[in-house]
């Protein structure tokens, strides 16, 4: 199936996802490993950590689209250390490695945007950050991924500018 065979809605979702992914990838282009790990603001965020987080978040939502709420349940023991590690590159990770992971996640997402029933909905798991009894359609998940990517692309742009003056746009 080619992009032209898809509905306009699906083509719009894919184009928007690709645009915001491009901004994030462009922001980290040409960084050294040290720069990818640099905290250039008072925030704990780093450029490598943001790419890793966006990839993991997108992957988690794709698991939800495919398999439902059990994939997103908060840890029963309340240990969020894995979640916290999702915002930073660990010693055994590289920017190139997280970009490779991000590419694989993006390909998976694009395939789902092109193929799943956008109206299929799952209930959200019980968690303090979800409204009790709320559901999410695949369509809403994909728009959330767009928003998440765009938001963190903006964060990345500020961090990059503080490192070496480069800006994504302008």
PDB file of C-alpha atoms in Angstrom:
ATOM      1  CA  UNK A   1       0.000   0.000   0.000  1.00  0.00           C
ATOM      2  CA  UNK A   2       1.334   3.443  -0.891  1.00  0.00           C
ATOM      3  CA  UNK A   3       0.700   6.680   0.948  1.00  0.00           C
ATOM      4  CA  UNK A   4      -1.632   7.737  -1.875  1.00  0.00           C
ATOM      5  CA  UNK A   5      -3.854   4.737  -1.070  1.00  0.00           C
ATOM      6  CA  UNK A   6      -4.460   6.046   2.451  1.00  0.00           C
ATOM      7  CA  UNK A   7      -7.243   8.351   3.575  1.00  0.00           C
ATOM      8  CA  UNK A   8      -6.461  12.045   3.849  1.00  0.00           C
ATOM      9  CA  UNK A   9      -6.682  11.754   7.629  1.00  0.00           C
ATOM     10  CA  UNK A  10      -4.020   9.053   7.716  1.00  0.00           C
ATOM     11  CA  UNK A  11      -1.796  10.977   5.306  1.00  0.00           C
ATOM     12  CA  UNK A  12      -2.148  14.072   7.503  1.00  0.00           C
ATOM     13  CA  UNK A  13      -1.236  12.126  10.639  1.00  0.00           C
ATOM     14  CA  UNK A  14       1.822  10.619   8.950  1.00  0.00           C
ATOM     15  CA  UNK A  15       2.991  13.949   7.561  1.00  0.00           C
ATOM     16  CA  UNK A  16       2.591  15.676  10.933  1.00  0.00           C
ATOM     17  CA  UNK A  17       4.428  12.902  12.768  1.00  0.00           C
ATOM     18  CA  UNK A  18       7.268  12.961  10.249  1.00  0.00           C
ATOM     19  CA  UNK A  19       7.542  16.750  10.430  1.00  0.00           C
ATOM     20  CA  UNK A  20       7.903  16.854  14.216  1.00  0.00           C
ATOM     21  CA  UNK A  21      10.245  13.863  14.270  1.00  0.00           C
ATOM     22  CA  UNK A  22      12.396  15.698  11.725  1.00  0.00           C
ATOM     23  CA  UNK A  23      12.619  18.749  14.007  1.00  0.00           C
ATOM     24  CA  UNK A  24      13.729  16.597  16.938  1.00  0.00           C
ATOM     25  CA  UNK A  25      16.279  14.694  14.849  1.00  0.00           C
ATOM     26  CA  UNK A  26      17.581  17.921  13.308  1.00  0.00           C
ATOM     27  CA  UNK A  27      18.108  19.408  16.753  1.00  0.00           C
ATOM     28  CA  UNK A  28      20.507  16.618  17.745  1.00  0.00           C
ATOM     29  CA  UNK A  29      22.327  16.479  14.409  1.00  0.00           C
ATOM     30  CA  UNK A  30      26.098  16.796  14.715  1.00  0.00           C
ATOM     31  CA  UNK A  31      26.264  16.490  18.503  1.00  0.00           C
ATOM     32  CA  UNK A  32      29.112  14.822  20.300  1.00  0.00           C
ATOM     33  CA  UNK A  33      28.278  12.221  22.950  1.00  0.00           C
ATOM     34  CA  UNK A  34      29.279  14.752  25.585  1.00  0.00           C
ATOM     35  CA  UNK A  35      26.900  17.356  24.156  1.00  0.00           C
ATOM     36  CA  UNK A  36      24.086  14.780  23.962  1.00  0.00           C
ATOM     37  CA  UNK A  37      24.493  14.296  27.730  1.00  0.00           C
ATOM     38  CA  UNK A  38      24.929  17.980  28.620  1.00  0.00           C
ATOM     39  CA  UNK A  39      22.481  19.734  30.916  1.00  0.00           C
ATOM     40  CA  UNK A  40      22.574  23.237  29.474  1.00  0.00           C
ATOM     41  CA  UNK A  41      19.730  24.665  31.568  1.00  0.00           C
ATOM     42  CA  UNK A  42      18.553  24.252  35.149  1.00  0.00           C
ATOM     43  CA  UNK A  43      16.417  21.356  33.901  1.00  0.00           C
ATOM     44  CA  UNK A  44      17.630  17.765  34.226  1.00  0.00           C
ATOM     45  CA  UNK A  45      16.808  17.260  30.534  1.00  0.00           C
ATOM     46  CA  UNK A  46      19.493  16.496  27.966  1.00  0.00           C
ATOM     47  CA  UNK A  47      19.202  16.127  24.219  1.00  0.00           C
ATOM     48  CA  UNK A  48      20.003  12.418  24.229  1.00  0.00           C
ATOM     49  CA  UNK A  49      17.604  11.893  27.100  1.00  0.00           C
ATOM     50  CA  UNK A  50      14.810  13.671  25.243  1.00  0.00           C
ATOM     51  CA  UNK A  51      15.213  11.488  22.152  1.00  0.00           C
ATOM     52  CA  UNK A  52      15.247   8.400  24.365  1.00  0.00           C
ATOM     53  CA  UNK A  53      12.132   9.583  26.222  1.00  0.00           C
ATOM     54  CA  UNK A  54      10.196  10.414  23.051  1.00  0.00           C
ATOM     55  CA  UNK A  55      11.040   7.016  21.556  1.00  0.00           C
ATOM     56  CA  UNK A  56      10.017   5.178  24.729  1.00  0.00           C
ATOM     57  CA  UNK A  57       6.805   7.164  25.124  1.00  0.00           C
ATOM     58  CA  UNK A  58       5.829   6.594  21.506  1.00  0.00           C
ATOM     59  CA  UNK A  59       6.594   2.891  21.842  1.00  0.00           C
ATOM     60  CA  UNK A  60       4.512   2.655  25.017  1.00  0.00           C
ATOM     61  CA  UNK A  61       1.517   4.242  23.344  1.00  0.00           C
ATOM     62  CA  UNK A  62       1.908   1.915  20.357  1.00  0.00           C
ATOM     63  CA  UNK A  63       1.832  -1.044  22.745  1.00  0.00           C
ATOM     64  CA  UNK A  64      -1.410   0.408  24.119  1.00  0.00           C
ATOM     65  CA  UNK A  65      -2.917   0.718  20.624  1.00  0.00           C
ATOM     66  CA  UNK A  66      -2.025  -2.891  19.853  1.00  0.00           C
ATOM     67  CA  UNK A  67      -2.585  -4.592  23.210  1.00  0.00           C
ATOM     68  CA  UNK A  68      -4.590  -2.374  25.525  1.00  0.00           C
ATOM     69  CA  UNK A  69      -4.250  -0.868  28.982  1.00  0.00           C
ATOM     70  CA  UNK A  70      -2.191  -3.571  30.694  1.00  0.00           C
ATOM     71  CA  UNK A  71       0.823  -2.332  28.715  1.00  0.00           C
ATOM     72  CA  UNK A  72       0.630   1.084  30.396  1.00  0.00           C
ATOM     73  CA  UNK A  73      -0.175   0.191  33.976  1.00  0.00           C
ATOM     74  CA  UNK A  74       1.958   2.012  36.549  1.00  0.00           C
ATOM     75  CA  UNK A  75       4.380  -0.146  38.539  1.00  0.00           C
ATOM     76  CA  UNK A  76       2.561  -1.928  41.352  1.00  0.00           C
ATOM     77  CA  UNK A  77       5.484  -1.417  43.724  1.00  0.00           C
ATOM     78  CA  UNK A  78       5.598   2.332  43.040  1.00  0.00           C
ATOM     79  CA  UNK A  79       9.203   2.131  41.800  1.00  0.00           C
ATOM     80  CA  UNK A  80       9.512   4.724  39.039  1.00  0.00           C
ATOM     81  CA  UNK A  81      13.297   4.463  38.667  1.00  0.00           C
ATOM     82  CA  UNK A  82      12.949   2.867  35.225  1.00  0.00           C
ATOM     83  CA  UNK A  83      10.757   5.802  34.205  1.00  0.00           C
ATOM     84  CA  UNK A  84      13.347   8.257  35.542  1.00  0.00           C
ATOM     85  CA  UNK A  85      16.104   6.499  33.571  1.00  0.00           C
ATOM     86  CA  UNK A  86      13.976   7.105  30.481  1.00  0.00           C
ATOM     87  CA  UNK A  87      14.992  10.766  30.544  1.00  0.00           C
ATOM     88  CA  UNK A  88      18.753  10.247  30.443  1.00  0.00           C
ATOM     89  CA  UNK A  89      21.341   8.287  28.536  1.00  0.00           C
ATOM     90  CA  UNK A  90      22.803   5.580  30.716  1.00  0.00           C
ATOM     91  CA  UNK A  91      26.512   4.758  30.557  1.00  0.00           C
ATOM     92  CA  UNK A  92      25.930   1.958  28.040  1.00  0.00           C
ATOM     93  CA  UNK A  93      23.791   4.072  25.677  1.00  0.00           C
ATOM     94  CA  UNK A  94      24.778   6.398  22.854  1.00  0.00           C
ATOM     95  CA  UNK A  95      22.960   9.070  20.918  1.00  0.00           C
ATOM     96  CA  UNK A  96      23.349   6.988  17.761  1.00  0.00           C
ATOM     97  CA  UNK A  97      21.786   4.022  19.545  1.00  0.00           C
ATOM     98  CA  UNK A  98      18.750   5.934  20.782  1.00  0.00           C
ATOM     99  CA  UNK A  99      18.295   7.478  17.328  1.00  0.00           C
ATOM    100  CA  UNK A 100      18.339   3.989  15.834  1.00  0.00           C
ATOM    101  CA  UNK A 101      15.706   2.901  18.350  1.00  0.00           C
ATOM    102  CA  UNK A 102      13.673   6.021  17.564  1.00  0.00           C
ATOM    103  CA  UNK A 103      13.772   5.198  13.832  1.00  0.00           C
ATOM    104  CA  UNK A 104      12.460   1.693  14.522  1.00  0.00           C
ATOM    105  CA  UNK A 105       9.675   3.048  16.739  1.00  0.00           C
ATOM    106  CA  UNK A 106       8.756   5.637  14.102  1.00  0.00           C
ATOM    107  CA  UNK A 107       8.517   2.937  11.420  1.00  0.00           C
ATOM    108  CA  UNK A 108       6.303   0.855  13.679  1.00  0.00           C
ATOM    109  CA  UNK A 109       4.093   3.869  14.393  1.00  0.00           C
ATOM    110  CA  UNK A 110       3.780   4.782  10.729  1.00  0.00           C
ATOM    111  CA  UNK A 111       2.704   1.224   9.906  1.00  0.00           C
ATOM    112  CA  UNK A 112       0.045   1.363  12.618  1.00  0.00           C
ATOM    113  CA  UNK A 113      -1.232   4.772  11.491  1.00  0.00           C
ATOM    114  CA  UNK A 114      -1.653   3.282   8.027  1.00  0.00           C
ATOM    115  CA  UNK A 115      -3.410   0.124   9.149  1.00  0.00           C
ATOM    116  CA  UNK A 116      -5.293   0.209  12.464  1.00  0.00           C
ATOM    117  CA  UNK A 117      -8.903   1.145  13.008  1.00  0.00           C
ATOM    118  CA  UNK A 118      -8.521   4.745  14.165  1.00  0.00           C
ATOM    119  CA  UNK A 119     -11.806   4.516  16.080  1.00  0.00           C
ATOM    120  CA  UNK A 120     -10.780   1.464  18.115  1.00  0.00           C
ATOM    121  CA  UNK A 121     -10.661   2.470  21.776  1.00  0.00           C
ATOM    122  CA  UNK A 122      -9.222   0.957  24.911  1.00  0.00           C
ATOM    123  CA  UNK A 123      -9.866   2.031  28.500  1.00  0.00           C
ATOM    124  CA  UNK A 124      -6.938   3.771  30.123  1.00  0.00           C
ATOM    125  CA  UNK A 125      -5.371   2.001  33.093  1.00  0.00           C
ATOM    126  CA  UNK A 126      -5.984   3.288  36.579  1.00  0.00           C
ATOM    127  CA  UNK A 127      -3.295   5.877  37.209  1.00  0.00           C
ATOM    128  CA  UNK A 128      -3.179   9.260  38.940  1.00  0.00           C
ATOM    129  CA  UNK A 129      -2.517  11.040  35.628  1.00  0.00           C
ATOM    130  CA  UNK A 130      -5.564   9.566  33.808  1.00  0.00           C
ATOM    131  CA  UNK A 131      -9.170  10.525  34.435  1.00  0.00           C
ATOM    132  CA  UNK A 132     -10.977   7.537  35.969  1.00  0.00           C
ATOM    133  CA  UNK A 133     -12.930   5.605  33.348  1.00  0.00           C
ATOM    134  CA  UNK A 134     -11.373   7.437  30.388  1.00  0.00           C
ATOM    135  CA  UNK A 135     -10.682   5.726  27.083  1.00  0.00           C
ATOM    136  CA  UNK A 136      -8.401   6.538  24.161  1.00  0.00           C
ATOM    137  CA  UNK A 137      -8.967   5.809  20.507  1.00  0.00           C
ATOM    138  CA  UNK A 138      -6.038   4.985  18.266  1.00  0.00           C
ATOM    139  CA  UNK A 139      -6.629   8.360  16.597  1.00  0.00           C
ATOM    140  CA  UNK A 140      -6.277  10.188  19.903  1.00  0.00           C
ATOM    141  CA  UNK A 141      -3.140   8.212  20.750  1.00  0.00           C
ATOM    142  CA  UNK A 142      -1.540   9.267  17.469  1.00  0.00           C
ATOM    143  CA  UNK A 143      -2.439  12.919  18.039  1.00  0.00           C
ATOM    144  CA  UNK A 144      -0.981  12.622  21.547  1.00  0.00           C
ATOM    145  CA  UNK A 145       2.259  11.274  20.041  1.00  0.00           C
ATOM    146  CA  UNK A 146       2.344  14.318  17.734  1.00  0.00           C
ATOM    147  CA  UNK A 147       1.877  16.649  20.705  1.00  0.00           C
ATOM    148  CA  UNK A 148       4.492  14.832  22.796  1.00  0.00           C
ATOM    149  CA  UNK A 149       7.031  14.970  19.969  1.00  0.00           C
ATOM    150  CA  UNK A 150       6.349  18.643  19.226  1.00  0.00           C
ATOM    151  CA  UNK A 151       6.593  19.623  22.903  1.00  0.00           C
ATOM    152  CA  UNK A 152       9.893  17.837  23.401  1.00  0.00           C
ATOM    153  CA  UNK A 153      11.256  19.168  20.113  1.00  0.00           C
ATOM    154  CA  UNK A 154      10.771  22.636  21.583  1.00  0.00           C
ATOM    155  CA  UNK A 155      12.566  21.602  24.765  1.00  0.00           C
ATOM    156  CA  UNK A 156      15.385  20.168  22.657  1.00  0.00           C
ATOM    157  CA  UNK A 157      15.689  23.365  20.648  1.00  0.00           C
ATOM    158  CA  UNK A 158      16.211  25.431  23.811  1.00  0.00           C
ATOM    159  CA  UNK A 159      18.747  22.966  25.202  1.00  0.00           C
ATOM    160  CA  UNK A 160      20.668  22.870  21.912  1.00  0.00           C
ATOM    161  CA  UNK A 161      20.734  26.637  21.579  1.00  0.00           C
ATOM    162  CA  UNK A 162      22.173  26.880  25.091  1.00  0.00           C
ATOM    163  CA  UNK A 163      24.906  24.350  24.191  1.00  0.00           C
ATOM    164  CA  UNK A 164      26.247  25.837  20.978  1.00  0.00           C
ATOM    165  CA  UNK A 165      23.849  28.474  19.654  1.00  0.00           C
ATOM    166  CA  UNK A 166      22.288  26.242  16.987  1.00  0.00           C
ATOM    167  CA  UNK A 167      18.557  26.647  16.499  1.00  0.00           C
ATOM    168  CA  UNK A 168      16.252  24.299  14.652  1.00  0.00           C
ATOM    169  CA  UNK A 169      14.382  27.091  12.924  1.00  0.00           C
ATOM    170  CA  UNK A 170      15.583  30.615  12.346  1.00  0.00           C
TER     171      UNK A 170
END
